[in-house]
mmCIF file of C-alpha atoms in Angstrom:
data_model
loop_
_atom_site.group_PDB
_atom_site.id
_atom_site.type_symbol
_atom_site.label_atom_id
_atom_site.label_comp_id
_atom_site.label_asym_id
_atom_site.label_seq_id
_atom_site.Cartn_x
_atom_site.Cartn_y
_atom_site.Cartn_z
ATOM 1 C CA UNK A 1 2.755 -6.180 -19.110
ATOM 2 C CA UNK A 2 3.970 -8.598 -17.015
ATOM 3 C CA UNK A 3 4.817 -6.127 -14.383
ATOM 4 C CA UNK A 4 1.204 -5.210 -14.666
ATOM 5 C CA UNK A 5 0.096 -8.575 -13.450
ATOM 6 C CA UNK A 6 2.329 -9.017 -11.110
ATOM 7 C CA UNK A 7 1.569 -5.445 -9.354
ATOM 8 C CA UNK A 8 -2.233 -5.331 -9.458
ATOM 9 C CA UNK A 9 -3.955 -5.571 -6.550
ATOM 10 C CA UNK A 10 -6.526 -7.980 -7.668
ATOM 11 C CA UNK A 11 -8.522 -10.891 -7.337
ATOM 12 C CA UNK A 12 -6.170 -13.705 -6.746
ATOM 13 C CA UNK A 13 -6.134 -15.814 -9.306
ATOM 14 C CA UNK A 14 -4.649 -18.964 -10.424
ATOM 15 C CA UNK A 15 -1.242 -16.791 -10.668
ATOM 16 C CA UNK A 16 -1.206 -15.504 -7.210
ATOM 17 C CA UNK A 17 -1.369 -18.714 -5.815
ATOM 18 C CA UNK A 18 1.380 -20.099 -7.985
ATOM 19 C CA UNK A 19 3.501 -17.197 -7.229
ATOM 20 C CA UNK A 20 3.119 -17.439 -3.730
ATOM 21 C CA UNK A 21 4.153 -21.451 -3.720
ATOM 22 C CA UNK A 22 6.938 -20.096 -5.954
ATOM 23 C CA UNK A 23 8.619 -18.038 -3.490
ATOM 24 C CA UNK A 24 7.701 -20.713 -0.474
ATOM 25 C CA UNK A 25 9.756 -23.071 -2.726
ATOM 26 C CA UNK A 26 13.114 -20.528 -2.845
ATOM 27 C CA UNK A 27 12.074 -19.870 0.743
ATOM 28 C CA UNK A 28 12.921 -23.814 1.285
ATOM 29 C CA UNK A 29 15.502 -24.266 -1.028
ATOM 30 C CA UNK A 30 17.103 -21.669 0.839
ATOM 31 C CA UNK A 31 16.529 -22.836 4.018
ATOM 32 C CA UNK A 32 18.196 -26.186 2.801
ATOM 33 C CA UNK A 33 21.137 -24.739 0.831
ATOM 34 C CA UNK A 34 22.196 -22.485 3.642
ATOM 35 C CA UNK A 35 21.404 -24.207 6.822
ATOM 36 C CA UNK A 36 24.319 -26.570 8.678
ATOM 37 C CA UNK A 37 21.698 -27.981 11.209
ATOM 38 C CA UNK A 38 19.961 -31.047 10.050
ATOM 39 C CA UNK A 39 16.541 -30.128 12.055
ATOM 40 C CA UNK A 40 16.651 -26.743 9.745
ATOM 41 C CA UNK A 41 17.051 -28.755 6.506
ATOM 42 C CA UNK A 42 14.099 -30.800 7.278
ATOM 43 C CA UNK A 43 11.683 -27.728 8.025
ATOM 44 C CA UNK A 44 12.811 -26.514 4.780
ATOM 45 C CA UNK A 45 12.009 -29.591 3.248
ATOM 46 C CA UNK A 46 8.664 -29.193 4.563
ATOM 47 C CA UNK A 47 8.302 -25.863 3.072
ATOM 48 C CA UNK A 48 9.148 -27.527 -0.272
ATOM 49 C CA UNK A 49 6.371 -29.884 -0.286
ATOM 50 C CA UNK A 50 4.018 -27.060 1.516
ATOM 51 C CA UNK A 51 4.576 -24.771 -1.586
ATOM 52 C CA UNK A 52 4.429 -28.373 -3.798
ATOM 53 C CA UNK A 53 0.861 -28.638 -2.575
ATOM 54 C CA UNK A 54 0.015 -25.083 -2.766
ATOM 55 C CA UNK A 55 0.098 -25.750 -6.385
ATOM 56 C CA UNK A 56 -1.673 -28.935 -6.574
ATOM 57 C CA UNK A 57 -4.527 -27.753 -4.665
ATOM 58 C CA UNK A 58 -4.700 -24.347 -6.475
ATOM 59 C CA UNK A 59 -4.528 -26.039 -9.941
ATOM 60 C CA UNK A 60 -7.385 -28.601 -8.314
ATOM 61 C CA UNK A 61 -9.512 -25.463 -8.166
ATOM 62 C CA UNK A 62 -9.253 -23.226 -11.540
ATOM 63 C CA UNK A 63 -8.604 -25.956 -14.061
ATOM 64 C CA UNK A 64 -10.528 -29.376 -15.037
ATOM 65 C CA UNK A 65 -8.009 -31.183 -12.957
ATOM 66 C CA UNK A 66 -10.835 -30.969 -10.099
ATOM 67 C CA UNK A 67 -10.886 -33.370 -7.388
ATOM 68 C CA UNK A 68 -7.650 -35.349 -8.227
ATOM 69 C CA UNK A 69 -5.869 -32.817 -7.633
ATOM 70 C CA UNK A 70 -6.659 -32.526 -3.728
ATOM 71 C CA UNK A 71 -6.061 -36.174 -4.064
ATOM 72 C CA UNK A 72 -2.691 -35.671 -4.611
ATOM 73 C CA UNK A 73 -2.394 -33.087 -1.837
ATOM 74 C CA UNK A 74 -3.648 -35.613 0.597
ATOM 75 C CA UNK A 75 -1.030 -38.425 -0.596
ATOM 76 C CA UNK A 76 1.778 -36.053 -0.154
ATOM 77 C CA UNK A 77 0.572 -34.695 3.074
ATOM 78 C CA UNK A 78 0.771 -38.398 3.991
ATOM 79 C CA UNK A 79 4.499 -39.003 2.602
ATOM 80 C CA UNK A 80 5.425 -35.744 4.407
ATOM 81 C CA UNK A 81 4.264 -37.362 8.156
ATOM 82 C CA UNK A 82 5.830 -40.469 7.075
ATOM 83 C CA UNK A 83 9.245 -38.768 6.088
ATOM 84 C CA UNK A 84 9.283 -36.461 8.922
ATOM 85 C CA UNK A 85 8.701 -39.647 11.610
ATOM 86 C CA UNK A 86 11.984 -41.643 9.860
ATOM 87 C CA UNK A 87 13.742 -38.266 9.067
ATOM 88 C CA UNK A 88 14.026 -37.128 13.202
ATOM 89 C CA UNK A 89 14.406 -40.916 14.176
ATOM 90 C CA UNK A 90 17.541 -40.467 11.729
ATOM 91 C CA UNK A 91 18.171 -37.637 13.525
ATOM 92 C CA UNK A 92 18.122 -38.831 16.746
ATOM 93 C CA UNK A 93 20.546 -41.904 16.124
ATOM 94 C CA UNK A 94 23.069 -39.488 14.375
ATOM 95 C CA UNK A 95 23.078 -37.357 17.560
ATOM 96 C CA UNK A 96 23.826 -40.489 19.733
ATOM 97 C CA UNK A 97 25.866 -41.798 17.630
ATOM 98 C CA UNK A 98 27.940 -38.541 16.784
ATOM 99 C CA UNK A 99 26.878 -36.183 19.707
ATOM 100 C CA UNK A 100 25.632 -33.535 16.667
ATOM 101 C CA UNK A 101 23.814 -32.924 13.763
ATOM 102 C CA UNK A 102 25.893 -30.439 12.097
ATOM 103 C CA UNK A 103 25.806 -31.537 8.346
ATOM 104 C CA UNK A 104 29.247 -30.860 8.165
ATOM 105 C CA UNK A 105 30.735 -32.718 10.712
ATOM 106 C CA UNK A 106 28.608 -35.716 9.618
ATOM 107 C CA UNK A 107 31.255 -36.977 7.597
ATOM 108 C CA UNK A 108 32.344 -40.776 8.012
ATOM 109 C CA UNK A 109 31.362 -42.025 4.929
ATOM 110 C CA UNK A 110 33.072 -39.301 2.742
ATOM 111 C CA UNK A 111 35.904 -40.773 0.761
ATOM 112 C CA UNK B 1 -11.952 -4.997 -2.818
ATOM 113 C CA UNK B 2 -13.507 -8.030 -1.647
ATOM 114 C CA UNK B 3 -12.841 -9.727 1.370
ATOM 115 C CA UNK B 4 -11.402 -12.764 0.112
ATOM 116 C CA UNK B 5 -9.195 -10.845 -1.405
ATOM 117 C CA UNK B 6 -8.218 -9.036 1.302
ATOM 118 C CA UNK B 7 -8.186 -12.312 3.567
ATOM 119 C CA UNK B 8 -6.127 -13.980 0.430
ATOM 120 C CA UNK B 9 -3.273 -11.400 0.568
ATOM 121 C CA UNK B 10 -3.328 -11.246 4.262
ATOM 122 C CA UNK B 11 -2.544 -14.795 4.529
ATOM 123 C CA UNK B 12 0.134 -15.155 2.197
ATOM 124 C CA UNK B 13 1.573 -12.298 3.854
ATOM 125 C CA UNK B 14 1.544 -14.212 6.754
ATOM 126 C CA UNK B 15 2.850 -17.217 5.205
ATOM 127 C CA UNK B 16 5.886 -15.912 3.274
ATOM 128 C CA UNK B 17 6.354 -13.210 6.413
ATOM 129 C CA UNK B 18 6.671 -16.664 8.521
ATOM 130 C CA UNK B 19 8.658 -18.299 6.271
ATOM 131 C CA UNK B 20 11.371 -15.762 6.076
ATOM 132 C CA UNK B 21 11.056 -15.592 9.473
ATOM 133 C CA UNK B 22 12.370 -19.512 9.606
ATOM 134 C CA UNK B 23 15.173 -19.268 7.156
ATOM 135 C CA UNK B 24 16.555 -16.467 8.490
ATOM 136 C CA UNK B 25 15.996 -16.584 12.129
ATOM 137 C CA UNK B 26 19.730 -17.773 14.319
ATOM 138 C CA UNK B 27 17.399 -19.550 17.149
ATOM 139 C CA UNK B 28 16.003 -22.680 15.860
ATOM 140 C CA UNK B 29 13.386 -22.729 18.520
ATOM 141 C CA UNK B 30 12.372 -19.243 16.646
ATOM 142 C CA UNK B 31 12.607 -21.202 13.669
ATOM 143 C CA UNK B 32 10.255 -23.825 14.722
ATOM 144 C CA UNK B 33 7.684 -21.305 16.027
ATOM 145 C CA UNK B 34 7.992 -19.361 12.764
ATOM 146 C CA UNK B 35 7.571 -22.819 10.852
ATOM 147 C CA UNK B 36 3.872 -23.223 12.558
ATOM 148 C CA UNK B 37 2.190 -19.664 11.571
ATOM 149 C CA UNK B 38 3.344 -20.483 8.202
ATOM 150 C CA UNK B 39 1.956 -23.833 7.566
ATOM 151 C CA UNK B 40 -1.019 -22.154 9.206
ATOM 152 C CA UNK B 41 -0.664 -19.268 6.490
ATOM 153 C CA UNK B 42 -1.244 -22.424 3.825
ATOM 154 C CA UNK B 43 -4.100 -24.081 5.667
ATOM 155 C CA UNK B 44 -5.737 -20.467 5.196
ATOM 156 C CA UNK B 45 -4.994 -20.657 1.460
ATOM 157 C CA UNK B 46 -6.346 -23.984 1.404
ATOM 158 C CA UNK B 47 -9.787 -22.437 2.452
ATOM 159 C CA UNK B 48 -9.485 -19.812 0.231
ATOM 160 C CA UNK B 49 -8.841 -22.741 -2.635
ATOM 161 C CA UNK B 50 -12.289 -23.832 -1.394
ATOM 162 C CA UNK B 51 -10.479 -27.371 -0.298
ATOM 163 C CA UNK B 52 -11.707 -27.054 3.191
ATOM 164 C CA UNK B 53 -11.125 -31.324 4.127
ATOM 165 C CA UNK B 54 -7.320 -30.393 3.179
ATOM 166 C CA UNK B 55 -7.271 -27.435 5.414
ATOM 167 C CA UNK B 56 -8.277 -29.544 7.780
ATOM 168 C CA UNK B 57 -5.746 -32.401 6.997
ATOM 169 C CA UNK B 58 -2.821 -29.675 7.223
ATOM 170 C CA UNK B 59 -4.157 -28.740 10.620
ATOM 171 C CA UNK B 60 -4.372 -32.185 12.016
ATOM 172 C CA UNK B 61 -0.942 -33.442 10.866
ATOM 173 C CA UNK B 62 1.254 -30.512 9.714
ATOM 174 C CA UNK B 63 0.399 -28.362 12.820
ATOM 175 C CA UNK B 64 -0.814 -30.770 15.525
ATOM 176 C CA UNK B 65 1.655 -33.531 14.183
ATOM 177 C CA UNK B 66 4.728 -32.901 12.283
ATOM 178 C CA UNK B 67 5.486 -29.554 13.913
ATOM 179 C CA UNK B 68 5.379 -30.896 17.354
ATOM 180 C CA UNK B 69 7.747 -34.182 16.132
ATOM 181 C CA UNK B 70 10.428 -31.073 14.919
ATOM 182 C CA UNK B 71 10.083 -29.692 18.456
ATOM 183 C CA UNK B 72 10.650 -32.943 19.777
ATOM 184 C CA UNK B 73 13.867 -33.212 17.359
ATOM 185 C CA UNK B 74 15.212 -29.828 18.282
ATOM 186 C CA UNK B 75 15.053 -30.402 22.346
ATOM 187 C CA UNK B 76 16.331 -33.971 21.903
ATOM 188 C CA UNK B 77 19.328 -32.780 19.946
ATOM 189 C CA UNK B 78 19.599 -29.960 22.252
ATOM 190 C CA UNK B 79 23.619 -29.201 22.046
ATOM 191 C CA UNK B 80 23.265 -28.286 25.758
ATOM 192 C CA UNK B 81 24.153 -24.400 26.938
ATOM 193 C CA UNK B 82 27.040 -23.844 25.035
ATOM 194 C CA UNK B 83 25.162 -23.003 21.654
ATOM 195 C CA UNK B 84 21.660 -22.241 22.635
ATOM 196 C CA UNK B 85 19.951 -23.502 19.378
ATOM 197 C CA UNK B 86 21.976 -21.540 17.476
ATOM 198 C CA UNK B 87 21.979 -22.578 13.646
ATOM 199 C CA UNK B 88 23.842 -20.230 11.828
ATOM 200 C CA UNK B 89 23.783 -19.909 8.026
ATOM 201 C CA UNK B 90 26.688 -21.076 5.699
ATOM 202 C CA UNK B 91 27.533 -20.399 1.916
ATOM 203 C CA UNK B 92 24.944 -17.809 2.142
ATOM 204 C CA UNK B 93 26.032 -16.161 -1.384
ATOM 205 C CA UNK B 94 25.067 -19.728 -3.380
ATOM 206 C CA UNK B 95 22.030 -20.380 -1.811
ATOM 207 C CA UNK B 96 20.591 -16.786 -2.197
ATOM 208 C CA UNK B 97 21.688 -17.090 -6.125
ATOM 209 C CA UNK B 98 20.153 -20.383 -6.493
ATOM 210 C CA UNK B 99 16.839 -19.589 -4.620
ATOM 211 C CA UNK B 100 16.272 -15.660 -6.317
ATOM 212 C CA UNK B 101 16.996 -17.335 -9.522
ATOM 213 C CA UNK B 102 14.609 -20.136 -9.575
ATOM 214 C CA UNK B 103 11.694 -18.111 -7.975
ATOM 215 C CA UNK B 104 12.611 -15.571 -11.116
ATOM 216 C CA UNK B 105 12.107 -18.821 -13.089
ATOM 217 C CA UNK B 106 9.170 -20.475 -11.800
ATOM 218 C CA UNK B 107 7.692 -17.509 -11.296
ATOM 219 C CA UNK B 108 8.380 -16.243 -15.304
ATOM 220 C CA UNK B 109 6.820 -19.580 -16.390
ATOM 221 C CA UNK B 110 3.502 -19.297 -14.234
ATOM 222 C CA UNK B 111 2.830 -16.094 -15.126
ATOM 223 C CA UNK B 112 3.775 -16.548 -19.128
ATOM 224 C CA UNK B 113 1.968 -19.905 -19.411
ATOM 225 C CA UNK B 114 -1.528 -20.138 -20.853
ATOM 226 C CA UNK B 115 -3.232 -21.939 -18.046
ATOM 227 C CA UNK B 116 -6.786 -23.928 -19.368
ATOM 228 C CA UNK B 117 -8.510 -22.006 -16.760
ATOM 229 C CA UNK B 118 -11.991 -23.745 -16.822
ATOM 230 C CA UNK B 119 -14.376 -21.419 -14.615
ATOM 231 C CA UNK B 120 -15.463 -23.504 -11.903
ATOM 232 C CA UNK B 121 -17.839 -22.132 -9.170
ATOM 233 C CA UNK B 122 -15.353 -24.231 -6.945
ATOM 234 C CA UNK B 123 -16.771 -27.345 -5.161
ATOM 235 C CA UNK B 124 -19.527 -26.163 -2.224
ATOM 236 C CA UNK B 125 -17.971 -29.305 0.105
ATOM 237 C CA UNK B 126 -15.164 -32.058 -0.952
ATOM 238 C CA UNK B 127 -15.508 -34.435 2.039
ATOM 239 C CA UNK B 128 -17.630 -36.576 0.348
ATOM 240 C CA UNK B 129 -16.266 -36.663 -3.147
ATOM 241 C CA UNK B 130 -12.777 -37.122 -1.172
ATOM 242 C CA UNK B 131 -14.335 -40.204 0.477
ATOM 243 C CA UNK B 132 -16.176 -41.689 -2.381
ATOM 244 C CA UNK B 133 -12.815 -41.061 -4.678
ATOM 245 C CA UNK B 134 -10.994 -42.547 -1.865
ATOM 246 C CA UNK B 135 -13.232 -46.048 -1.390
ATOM 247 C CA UNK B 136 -13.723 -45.985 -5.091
ATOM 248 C CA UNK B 137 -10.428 -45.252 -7.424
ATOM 249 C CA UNK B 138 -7.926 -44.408 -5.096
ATOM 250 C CA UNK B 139 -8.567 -47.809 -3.015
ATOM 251 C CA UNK B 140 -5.337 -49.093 -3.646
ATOM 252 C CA UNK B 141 -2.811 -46.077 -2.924
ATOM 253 C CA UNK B 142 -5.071 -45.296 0.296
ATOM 254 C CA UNK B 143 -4.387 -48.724 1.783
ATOM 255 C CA UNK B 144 -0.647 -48.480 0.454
ATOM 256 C CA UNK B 145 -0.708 -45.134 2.248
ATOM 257 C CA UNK B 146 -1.977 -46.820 5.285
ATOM 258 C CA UNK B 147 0.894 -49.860 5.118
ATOM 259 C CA UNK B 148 3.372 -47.278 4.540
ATOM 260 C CA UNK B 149 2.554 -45.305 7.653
ATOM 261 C CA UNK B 150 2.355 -48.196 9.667
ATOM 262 C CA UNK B 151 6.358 -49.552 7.928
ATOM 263 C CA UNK B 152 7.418 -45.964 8.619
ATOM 264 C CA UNK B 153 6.118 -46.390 12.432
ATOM 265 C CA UNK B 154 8.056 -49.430 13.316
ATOM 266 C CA UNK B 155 10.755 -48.074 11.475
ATOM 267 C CA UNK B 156 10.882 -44.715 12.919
ATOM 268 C CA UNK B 157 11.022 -46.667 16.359
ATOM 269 C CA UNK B 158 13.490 -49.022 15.452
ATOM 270 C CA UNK B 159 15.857 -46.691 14.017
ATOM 271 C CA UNK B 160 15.840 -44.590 17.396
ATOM 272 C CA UNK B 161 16.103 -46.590 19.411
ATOM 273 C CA UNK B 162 18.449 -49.579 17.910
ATOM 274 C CA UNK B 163 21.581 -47.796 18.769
ATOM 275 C CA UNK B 164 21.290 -47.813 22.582
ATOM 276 C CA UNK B 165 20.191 -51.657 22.835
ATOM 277 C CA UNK B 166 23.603 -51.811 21.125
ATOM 278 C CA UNK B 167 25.319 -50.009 23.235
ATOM 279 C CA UNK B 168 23.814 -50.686 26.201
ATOM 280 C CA UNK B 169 24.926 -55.098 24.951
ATOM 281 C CA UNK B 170 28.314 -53.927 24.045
ATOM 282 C CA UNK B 171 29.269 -52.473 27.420
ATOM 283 C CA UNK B 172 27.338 -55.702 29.241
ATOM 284 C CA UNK B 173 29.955 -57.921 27.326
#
């Protein structure tokens, strides 16, 4: 039944859109989990909130949620810029300061 | 088949095609690259979602903003000719268990949930409803937003560029 749903080539739906931000999101948390290189882990960070707003915006179409939901979308689009500006300028400082950004040799602070 | 269907599956074709493209890809550069056809892939969504102010929005500041600060990022951190942007993958094994198994999830609970699908005809244009919403109810997180972007500016330069004042004082002394 399920399998059904999943396999028919047909109208997209609510679903379709939700299972397409569903495999952005493992696409990201992937991308996060298995990268060492900070810049990496940030793009997949942005993948996370892409397939975040996917959602939002898709819900903001087929259910009463309407307008608000786009709302939303455009708040988080503006947290994403924000995040990304502070997020390379972190970057940046940790490569002068440590000549990398490998996560794992970023490790002063660890006890 | 209609065409937005067909234009609906061609695009998240696109966007998941680009996406794997990104995680998987050894040249960050590649990676990068990869990163901008899929947040285009969304943007396309977004018009199919008939939300065409936020397919605009992702243009302006995902593609012409945010992509072009990680570019900035990855030649500034440039390891230098040694490495060539490589960015290889660790504790691959984890990661793929972790991601397969909460797609499987999230992907169980979308398609098993009873959704109160109300059968819009989907808004004809949202640039005006977004502005009146945004002078009208969302007054106060829009000018937050605006403070907050302006904090993160000064911040963004301050961080970056602290370090080598520092430095530059230390040696001096």
């Amino acid at each position: 039944m399920n399998l059904q749903i999943l396999l028919s080539i047909a109208e997209p739906g609510l679903n379709h859109f939700l299972i397409v931000s569903a495999l952005l999101f493992s696409l990201g948390v992937m991308a996060v989990l298995s990268k060492r290189n900070v810049i990496m882990v940030l793009m997949g960070v942005e993948l996370i909130l892409n397939s975040a707003n996917i959602n939002l915006i898709a819900f903001s179409r087929f259910t009463a949620l309407s307008l608000e939901g786009q709302m939303m979308g455009l708040f988080v689009v503006i947290l994403a810029a924000a995040e990304a500006a502070v997020a390379l300028a972190i970057v940046l400082n940790i490569y002068n300061r440590f000549n990398t950004i490998n996560l794992d040799k970023i490790s002063t602070m660890k006890g | 088949m209609e065409l937005t269907t067909i234009l609906f599956y061609l695009f998240s074709a696109v966007t998941l095609g680009a996406a794997a493209v990104m995680v998987f890809s050894r040249n960050i550069v590649h990676s990068a690259f990869a990163l901008m056809f899929s947040l285009i892939g969304v943007a396309a969504l977004y018009v199919l979602l008939h939300a065409d102010f936020m397919a605009a929005t992702q243009l302006l500041v995902y593609v012409g903003g945010i992509l072009v600060l990680i570019l900035f990022g990855v030649m500034l951190t440039n390891q230098g000719h040694n490495t060539g942007f490589r960015a290889g993958s660790v504790n691959l094994l984890p990661a793929t268990l972790l991601s397969v198994t909460a797609a499987a999830v999230l992907i169980y609970a979308f398609v098993t949930a009873d959704w109160a699908i109300t059968d819009a005809e989907g808004l004809t244009e949202t640039v005006h409803p977004l502005g009146m919403m945004l002078m009208g109810d969302y007054l106060l997180p829009f000018i937050s937003a605006g403070v907050l972007l302006l904090i993160a500016i000064i911040g963004a330069i301050l961080i970056s560029t602290k370090l080598s004042d520092r430095s530059e004082n230390s040696s001096e002394i």
